[in-house]
PDB file of N, CA and C in Angstrom:
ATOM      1  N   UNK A   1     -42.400  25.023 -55.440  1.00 55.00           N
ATOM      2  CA  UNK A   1     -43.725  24.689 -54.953  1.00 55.00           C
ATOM      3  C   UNK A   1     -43.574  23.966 -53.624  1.00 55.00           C
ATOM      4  N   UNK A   2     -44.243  24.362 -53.068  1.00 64.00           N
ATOM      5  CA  UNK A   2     -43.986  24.201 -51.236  1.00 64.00           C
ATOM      6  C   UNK A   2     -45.060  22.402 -51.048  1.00 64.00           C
ATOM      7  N   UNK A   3     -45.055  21.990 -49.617  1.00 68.00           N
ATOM      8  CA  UNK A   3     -46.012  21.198 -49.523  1.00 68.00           C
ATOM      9  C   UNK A   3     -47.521  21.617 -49.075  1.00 68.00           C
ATOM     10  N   UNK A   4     -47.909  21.589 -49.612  1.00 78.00           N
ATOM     11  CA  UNK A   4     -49.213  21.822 -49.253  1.00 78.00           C
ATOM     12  C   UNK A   4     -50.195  20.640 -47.883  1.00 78.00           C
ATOM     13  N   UNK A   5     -49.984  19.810 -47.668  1.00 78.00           N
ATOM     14  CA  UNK A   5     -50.679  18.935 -47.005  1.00 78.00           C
ATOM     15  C   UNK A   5     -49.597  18.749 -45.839  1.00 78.00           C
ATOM     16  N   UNK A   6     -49.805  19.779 -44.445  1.00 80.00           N
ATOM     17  CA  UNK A   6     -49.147  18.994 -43.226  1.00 80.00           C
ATOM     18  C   UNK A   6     -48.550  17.578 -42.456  1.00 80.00           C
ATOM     19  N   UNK A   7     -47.764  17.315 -42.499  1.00 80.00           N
ATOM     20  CA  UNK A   7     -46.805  15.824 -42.375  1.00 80.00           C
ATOM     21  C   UNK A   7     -47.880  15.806 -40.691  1.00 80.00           C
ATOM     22  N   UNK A   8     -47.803  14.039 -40.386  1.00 80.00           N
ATOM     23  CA  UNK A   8     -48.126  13.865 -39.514  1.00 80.00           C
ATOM     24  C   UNK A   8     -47.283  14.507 -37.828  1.00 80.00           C
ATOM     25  N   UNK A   9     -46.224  14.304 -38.374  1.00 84.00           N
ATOM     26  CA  UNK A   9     -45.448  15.089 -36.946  1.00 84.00           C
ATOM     27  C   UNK A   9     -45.911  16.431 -36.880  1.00 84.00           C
ATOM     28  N   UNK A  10     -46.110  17.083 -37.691  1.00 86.00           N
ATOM     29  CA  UNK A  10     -46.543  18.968 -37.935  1.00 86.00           C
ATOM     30  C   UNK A  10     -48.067  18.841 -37.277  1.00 86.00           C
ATOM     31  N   UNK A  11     -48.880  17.974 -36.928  1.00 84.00           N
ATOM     32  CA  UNK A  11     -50.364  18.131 -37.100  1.00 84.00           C
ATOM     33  C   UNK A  11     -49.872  17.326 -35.517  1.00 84.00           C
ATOM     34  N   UNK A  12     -49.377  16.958 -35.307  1.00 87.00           N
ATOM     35  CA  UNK A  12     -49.383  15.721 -33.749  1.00 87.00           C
ATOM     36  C   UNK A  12     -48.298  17.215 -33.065  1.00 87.00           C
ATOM     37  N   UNK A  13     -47.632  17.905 -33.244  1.00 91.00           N
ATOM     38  CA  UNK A  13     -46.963  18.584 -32.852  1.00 91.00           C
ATOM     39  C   UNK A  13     -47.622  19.404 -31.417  1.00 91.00           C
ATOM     40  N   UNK A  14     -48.674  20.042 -31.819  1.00 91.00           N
ATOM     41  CA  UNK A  14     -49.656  20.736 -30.315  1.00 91.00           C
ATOM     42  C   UNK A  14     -50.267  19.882 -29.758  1.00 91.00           C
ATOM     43  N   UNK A  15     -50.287  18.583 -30.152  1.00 88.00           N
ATOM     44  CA  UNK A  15     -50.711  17.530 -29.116  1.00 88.00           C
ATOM     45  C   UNK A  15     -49.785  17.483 -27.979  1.00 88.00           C
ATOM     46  N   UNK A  16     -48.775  17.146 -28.708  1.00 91.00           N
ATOM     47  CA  UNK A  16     -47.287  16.892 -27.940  1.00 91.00           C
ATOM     48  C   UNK A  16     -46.941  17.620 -27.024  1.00 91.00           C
ATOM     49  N   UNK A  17     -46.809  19.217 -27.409  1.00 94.00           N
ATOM     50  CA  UNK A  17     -46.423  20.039 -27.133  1.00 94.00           C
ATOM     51  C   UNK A  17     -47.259  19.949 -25.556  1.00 94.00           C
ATOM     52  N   UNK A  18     -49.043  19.917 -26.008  1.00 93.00           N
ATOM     53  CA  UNK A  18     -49.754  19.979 -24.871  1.00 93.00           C
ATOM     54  C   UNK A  18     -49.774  19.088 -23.810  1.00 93.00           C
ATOM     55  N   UNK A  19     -49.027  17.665 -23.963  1.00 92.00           N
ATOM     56  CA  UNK A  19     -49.117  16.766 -23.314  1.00 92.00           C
ATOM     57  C   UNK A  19     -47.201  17.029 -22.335  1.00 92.00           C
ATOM     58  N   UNK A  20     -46.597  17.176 -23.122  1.00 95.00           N
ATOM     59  CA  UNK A  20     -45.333  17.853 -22.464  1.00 95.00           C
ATOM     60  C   UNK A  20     -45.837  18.720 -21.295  1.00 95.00           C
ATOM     61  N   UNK A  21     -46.776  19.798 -21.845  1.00 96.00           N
ATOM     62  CA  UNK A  21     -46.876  21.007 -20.834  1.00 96.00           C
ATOM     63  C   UNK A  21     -47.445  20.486 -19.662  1.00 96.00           C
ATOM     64  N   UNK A  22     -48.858  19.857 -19.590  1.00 95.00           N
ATOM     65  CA  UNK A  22     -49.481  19.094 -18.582  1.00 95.00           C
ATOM     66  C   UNK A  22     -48.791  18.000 -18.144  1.00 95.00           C
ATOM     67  N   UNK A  23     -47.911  17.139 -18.303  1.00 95.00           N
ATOM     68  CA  UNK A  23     -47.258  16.417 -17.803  1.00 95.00           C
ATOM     69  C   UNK A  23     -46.400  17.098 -16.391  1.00 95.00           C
ATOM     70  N   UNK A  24     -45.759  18.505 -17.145  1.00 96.00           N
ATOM     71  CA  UNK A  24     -45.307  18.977 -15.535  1.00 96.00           C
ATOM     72  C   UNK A  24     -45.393  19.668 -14.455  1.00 96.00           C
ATOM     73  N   UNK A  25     -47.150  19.416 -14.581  1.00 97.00           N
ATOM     74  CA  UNK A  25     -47.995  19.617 -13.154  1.00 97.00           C
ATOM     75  C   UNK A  25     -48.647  18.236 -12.503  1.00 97.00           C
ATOM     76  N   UNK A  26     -47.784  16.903 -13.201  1.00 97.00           N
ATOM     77  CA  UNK A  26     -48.407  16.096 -12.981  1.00 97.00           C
ATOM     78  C   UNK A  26     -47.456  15.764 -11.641  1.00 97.00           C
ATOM     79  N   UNK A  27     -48.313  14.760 -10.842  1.00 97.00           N
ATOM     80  CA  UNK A  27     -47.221  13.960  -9.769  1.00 97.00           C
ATOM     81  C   UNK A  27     -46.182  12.665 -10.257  1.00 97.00           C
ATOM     82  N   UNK A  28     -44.810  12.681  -9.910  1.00 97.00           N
ATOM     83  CA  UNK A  28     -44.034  12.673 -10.973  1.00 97.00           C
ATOM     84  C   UNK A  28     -44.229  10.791 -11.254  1.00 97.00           C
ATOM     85  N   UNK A  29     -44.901   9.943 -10.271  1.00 97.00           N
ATOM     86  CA  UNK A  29     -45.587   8.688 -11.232  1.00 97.00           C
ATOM     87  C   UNK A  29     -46.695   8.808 -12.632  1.00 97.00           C
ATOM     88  N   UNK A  30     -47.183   9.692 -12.226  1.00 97.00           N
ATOM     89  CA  UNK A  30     -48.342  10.264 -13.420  1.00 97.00           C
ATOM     90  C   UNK A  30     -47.210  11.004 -14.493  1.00 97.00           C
ATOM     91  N   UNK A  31     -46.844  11.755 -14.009  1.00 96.00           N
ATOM     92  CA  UNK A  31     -45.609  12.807 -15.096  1.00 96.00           C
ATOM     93  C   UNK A  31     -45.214  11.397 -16.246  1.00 96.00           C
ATOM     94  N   UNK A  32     -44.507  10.267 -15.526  1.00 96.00           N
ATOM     95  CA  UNK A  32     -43.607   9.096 -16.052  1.00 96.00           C
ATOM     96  C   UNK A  32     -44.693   8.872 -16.907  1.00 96.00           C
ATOM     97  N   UNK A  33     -46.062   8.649 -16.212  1.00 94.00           N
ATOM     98  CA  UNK A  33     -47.004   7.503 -16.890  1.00 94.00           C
ATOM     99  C   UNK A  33     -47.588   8.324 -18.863  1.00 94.00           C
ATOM    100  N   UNK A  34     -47.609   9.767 -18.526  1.00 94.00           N
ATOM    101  CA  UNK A  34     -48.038  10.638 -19.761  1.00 94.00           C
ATOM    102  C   UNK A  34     -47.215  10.156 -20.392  1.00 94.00           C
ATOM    103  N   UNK A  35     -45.503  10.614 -20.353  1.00 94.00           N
ATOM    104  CA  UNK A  35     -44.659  10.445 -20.841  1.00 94.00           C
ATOM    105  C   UNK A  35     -43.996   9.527 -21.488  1.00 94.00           C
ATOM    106  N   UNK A  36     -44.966   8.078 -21.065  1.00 93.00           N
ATOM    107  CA  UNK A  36     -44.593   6.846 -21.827  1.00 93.00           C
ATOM    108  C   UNK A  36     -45.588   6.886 -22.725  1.00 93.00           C
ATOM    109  N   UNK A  37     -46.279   7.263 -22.584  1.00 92.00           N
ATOM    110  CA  UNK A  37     -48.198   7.321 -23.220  1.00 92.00           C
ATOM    111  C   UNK A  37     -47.740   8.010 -24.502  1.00 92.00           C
ATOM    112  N   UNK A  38     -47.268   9.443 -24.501  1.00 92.00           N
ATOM    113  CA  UNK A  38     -46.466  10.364 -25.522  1.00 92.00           C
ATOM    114  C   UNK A  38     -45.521   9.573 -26.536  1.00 92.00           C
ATOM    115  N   UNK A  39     -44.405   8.544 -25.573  1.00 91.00           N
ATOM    116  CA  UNK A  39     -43.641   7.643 -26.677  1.00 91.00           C
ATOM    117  C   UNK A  39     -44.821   6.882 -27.420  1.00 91.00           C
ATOM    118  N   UNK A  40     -45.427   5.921 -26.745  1.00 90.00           N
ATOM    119  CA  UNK A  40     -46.140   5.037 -27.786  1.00 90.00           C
ATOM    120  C   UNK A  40     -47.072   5.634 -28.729  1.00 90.00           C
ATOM    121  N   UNK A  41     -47.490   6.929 -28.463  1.00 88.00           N
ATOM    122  CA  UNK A  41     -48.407   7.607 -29.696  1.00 88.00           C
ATOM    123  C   UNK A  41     -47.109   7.810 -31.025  1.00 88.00           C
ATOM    124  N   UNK A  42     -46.480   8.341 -30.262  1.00 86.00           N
ATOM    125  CA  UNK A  42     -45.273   8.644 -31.535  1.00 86.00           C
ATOM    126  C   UNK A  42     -44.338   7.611 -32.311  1.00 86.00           C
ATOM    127  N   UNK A  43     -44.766   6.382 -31.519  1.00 86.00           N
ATOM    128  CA  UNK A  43     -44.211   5.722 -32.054  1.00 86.00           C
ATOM    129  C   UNK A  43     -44.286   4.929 -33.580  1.00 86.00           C
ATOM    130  N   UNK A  44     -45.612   5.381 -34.298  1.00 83.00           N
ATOM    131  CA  UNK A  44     -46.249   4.834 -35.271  1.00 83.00           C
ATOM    132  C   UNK A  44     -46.104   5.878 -35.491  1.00 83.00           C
ATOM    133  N   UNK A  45     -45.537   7.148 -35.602  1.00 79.00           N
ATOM    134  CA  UNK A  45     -46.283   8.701 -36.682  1.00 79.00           C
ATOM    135  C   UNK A  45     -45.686   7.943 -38.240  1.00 79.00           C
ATOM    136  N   UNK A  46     -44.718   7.732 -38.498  1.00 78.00           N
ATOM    137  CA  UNK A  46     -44.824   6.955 -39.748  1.00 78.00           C
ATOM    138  C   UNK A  46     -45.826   6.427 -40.756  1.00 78.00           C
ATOM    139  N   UNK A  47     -46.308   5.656 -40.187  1.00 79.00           N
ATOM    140  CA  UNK A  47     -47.208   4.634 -40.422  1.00 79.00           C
ATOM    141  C   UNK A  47     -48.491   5.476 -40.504  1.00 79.00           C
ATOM    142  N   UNK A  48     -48.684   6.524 -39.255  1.00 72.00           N
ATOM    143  CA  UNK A  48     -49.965   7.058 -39.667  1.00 72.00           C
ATOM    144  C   UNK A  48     -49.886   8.058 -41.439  1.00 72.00           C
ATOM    145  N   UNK A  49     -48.821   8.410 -41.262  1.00 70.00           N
ATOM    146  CA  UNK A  49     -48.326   9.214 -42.865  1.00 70.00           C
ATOM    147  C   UNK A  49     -48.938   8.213 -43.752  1.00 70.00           C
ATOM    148  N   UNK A  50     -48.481   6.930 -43.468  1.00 75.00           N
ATOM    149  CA  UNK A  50     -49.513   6.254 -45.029  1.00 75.00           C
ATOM    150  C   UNK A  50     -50.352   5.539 -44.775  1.00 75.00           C
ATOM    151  N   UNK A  51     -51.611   5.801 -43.816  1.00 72.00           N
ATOM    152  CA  UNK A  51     -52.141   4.963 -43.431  1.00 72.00           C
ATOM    153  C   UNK A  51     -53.709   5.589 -43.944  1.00 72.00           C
ATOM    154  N   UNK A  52     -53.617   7.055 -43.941  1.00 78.00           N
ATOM    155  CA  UNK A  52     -54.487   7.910 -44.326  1.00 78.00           C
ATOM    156  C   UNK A  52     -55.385   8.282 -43.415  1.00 78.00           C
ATOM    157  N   UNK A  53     -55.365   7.947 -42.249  1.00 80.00           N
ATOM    158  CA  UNK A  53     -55.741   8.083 -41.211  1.00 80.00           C
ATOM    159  C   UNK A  53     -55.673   9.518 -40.869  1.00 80.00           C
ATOM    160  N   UNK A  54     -56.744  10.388 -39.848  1.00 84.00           N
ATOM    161  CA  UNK A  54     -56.861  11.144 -39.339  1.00 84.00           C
ATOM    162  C   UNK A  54     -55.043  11.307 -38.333  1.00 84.00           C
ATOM    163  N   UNK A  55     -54.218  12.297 -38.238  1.00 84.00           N
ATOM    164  CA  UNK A  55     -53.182  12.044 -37.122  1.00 84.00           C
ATOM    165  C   UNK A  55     -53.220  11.783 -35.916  1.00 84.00           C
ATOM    166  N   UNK A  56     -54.095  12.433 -35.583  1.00 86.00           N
ATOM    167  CA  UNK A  56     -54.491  12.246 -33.826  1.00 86.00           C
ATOM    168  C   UNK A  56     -55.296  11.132 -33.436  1.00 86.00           C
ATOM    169  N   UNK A  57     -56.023  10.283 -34.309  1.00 88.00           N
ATOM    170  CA  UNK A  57     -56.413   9.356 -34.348  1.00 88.00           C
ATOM    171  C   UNK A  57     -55.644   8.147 -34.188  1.00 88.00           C
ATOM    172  N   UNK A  58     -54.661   8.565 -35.327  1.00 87.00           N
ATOM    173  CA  UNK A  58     -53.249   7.404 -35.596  1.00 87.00           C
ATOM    174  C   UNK A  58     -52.982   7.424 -34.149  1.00 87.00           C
ATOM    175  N   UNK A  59     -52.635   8.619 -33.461  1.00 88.00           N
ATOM    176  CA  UNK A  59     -51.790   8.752 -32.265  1.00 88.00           C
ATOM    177  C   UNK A  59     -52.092   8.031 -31.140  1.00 88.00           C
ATOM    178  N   UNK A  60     -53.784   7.877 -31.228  1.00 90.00           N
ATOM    179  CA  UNK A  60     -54.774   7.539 -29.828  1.00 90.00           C
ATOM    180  C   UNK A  60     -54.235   6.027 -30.274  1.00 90.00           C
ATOM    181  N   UNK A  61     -54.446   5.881 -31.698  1.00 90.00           N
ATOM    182  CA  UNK A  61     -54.413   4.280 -32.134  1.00 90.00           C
ATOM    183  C   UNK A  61     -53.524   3.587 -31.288  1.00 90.00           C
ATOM    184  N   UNK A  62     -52.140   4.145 -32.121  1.00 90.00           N
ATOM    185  CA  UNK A  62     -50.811   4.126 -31.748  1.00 90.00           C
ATOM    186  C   UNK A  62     -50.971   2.981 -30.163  1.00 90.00           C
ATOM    187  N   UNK A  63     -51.374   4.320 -29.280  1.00 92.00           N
ATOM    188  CA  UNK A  63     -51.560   3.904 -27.503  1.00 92.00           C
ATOM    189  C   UNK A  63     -51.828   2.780 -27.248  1.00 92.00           C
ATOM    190  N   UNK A  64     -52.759   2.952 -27.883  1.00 93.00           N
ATOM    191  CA  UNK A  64     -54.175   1.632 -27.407  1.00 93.00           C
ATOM    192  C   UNK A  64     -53.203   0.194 -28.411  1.00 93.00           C
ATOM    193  N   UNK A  65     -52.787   0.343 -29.353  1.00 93.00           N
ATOM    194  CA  UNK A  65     -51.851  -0.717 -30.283  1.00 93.00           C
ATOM    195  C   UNK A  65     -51.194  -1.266 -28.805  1.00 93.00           C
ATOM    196  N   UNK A  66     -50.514  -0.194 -28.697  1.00 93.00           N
ATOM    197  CA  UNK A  66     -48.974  -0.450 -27.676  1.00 93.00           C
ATOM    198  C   UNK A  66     -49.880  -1.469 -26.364  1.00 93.00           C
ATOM    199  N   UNK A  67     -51.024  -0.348 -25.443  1.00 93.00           N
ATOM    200  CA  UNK A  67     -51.534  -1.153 -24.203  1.00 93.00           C
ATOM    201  C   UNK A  67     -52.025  -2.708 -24.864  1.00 93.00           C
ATOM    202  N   UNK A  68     -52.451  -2.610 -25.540  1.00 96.00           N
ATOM    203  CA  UNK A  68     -53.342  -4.180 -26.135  1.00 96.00           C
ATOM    204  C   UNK A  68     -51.724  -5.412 -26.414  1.00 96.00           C
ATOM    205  N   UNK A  69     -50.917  -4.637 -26.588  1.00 94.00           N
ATOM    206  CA  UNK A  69     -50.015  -5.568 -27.017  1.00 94.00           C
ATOM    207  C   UNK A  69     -49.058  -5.927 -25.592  1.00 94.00           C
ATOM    208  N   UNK A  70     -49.224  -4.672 -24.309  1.00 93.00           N
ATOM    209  CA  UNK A  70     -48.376  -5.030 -23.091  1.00 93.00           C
ATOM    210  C   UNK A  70     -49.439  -5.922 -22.394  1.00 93.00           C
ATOM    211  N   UNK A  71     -51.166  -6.224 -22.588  1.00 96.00           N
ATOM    212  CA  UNK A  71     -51.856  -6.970 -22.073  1.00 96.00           C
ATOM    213  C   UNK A  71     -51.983  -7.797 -22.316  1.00 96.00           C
ATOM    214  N   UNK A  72     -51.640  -8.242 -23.314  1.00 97.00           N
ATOM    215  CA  UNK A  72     -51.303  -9.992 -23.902  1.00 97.00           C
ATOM    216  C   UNK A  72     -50.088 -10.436 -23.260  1.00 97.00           C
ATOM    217  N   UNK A  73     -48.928  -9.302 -23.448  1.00 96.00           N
ATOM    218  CA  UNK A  73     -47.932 -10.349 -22.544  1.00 96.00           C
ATOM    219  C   UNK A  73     -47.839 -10.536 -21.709  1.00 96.00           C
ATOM    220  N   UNK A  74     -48.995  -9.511 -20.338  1.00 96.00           N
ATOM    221  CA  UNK A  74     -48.964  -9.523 -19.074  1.00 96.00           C
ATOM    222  C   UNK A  74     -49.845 -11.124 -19.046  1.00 96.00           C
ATOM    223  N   UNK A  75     -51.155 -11.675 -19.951  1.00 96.00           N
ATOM    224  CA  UNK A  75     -52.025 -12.500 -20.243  1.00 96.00           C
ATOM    225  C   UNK A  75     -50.629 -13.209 -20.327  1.00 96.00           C
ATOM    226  N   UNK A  76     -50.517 -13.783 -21.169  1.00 94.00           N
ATOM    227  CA  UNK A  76     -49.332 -14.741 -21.682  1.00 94.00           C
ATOM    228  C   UNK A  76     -48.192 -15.610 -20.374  1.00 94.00           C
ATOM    229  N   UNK A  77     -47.814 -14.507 -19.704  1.00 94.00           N
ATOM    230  CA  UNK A  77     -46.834 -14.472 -18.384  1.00 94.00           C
ATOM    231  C   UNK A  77     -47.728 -15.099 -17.254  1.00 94.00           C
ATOM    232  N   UNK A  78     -49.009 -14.358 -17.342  1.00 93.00           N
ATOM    233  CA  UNK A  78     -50.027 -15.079 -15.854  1.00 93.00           C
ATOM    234  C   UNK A  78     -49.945 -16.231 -16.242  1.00 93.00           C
ATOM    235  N   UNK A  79     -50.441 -16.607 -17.590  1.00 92.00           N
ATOM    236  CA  UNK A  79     -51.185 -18.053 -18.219  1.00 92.00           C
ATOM    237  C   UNK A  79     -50.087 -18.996 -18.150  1.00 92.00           C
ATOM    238  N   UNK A  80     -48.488 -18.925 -18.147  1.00 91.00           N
ATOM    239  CA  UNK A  80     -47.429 -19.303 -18.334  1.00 91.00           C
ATOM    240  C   UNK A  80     -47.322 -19.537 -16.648  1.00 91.00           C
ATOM    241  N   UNK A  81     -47.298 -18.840 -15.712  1.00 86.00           N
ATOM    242  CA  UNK A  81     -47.237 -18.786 -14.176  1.00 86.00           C
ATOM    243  C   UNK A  81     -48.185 -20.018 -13.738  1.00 86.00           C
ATOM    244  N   UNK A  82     -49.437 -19.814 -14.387  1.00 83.00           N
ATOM    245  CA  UNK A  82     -50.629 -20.568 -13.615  1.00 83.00           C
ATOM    246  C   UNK A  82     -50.293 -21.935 -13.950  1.00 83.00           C
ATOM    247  N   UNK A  83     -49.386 -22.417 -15.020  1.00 82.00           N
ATOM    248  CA  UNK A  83     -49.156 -23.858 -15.908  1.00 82.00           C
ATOM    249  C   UNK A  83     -48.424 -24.633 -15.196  1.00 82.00           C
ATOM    250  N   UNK A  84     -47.380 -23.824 -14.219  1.00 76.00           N
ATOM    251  CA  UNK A  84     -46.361 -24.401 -13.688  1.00 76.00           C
ATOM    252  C   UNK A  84     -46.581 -24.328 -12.385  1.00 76.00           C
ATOM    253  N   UNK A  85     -48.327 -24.675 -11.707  1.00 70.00           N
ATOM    254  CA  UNK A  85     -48.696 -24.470 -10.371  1.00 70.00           C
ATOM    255  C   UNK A  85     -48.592 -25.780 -10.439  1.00 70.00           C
TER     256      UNK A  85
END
């Protein structure tokens, strides 16, 4: 008996695939910028497996997880800079 219910990597797969493809008509700062964008979606596919979450949802999540968490430390670093004026 086979699986019946697609794993999150199998369902994020033509995302990927599509974001690979458009990435290399991009200009190659933009190319870099998809391409990190691509790691941090994938970086939770795990998690979206038991999270029950829609996949591509998980994936957008994923992003936005990752940016919210590099804007606190960019916050953190200013707020840390401005202390020692």
């Amino acid at each position: 008996m086979g699986r019946t219910v697609p794993t999150a990597r199998a369902v994020l797969r033509p995302v990927v695939e599509g974001i690979l493809r458009m990435s290399e008509m991009l200009p190659e700062e933009e190319r870099r910028a998809a391409l990190h964008i691509l790691e941090s979606g994938k970086r939770r596919v795990p998690e979206a497996s038991f999270g029950g979450l829609d996949s591509q949802f998980s994936f957008l999540l994923s992003v936005l997880i990752d940016l919210e968490r590099r804007v606190r430390q960019l916050e953190a670093a200013r707020d840390a800079g401005e202390r020692h004026r």
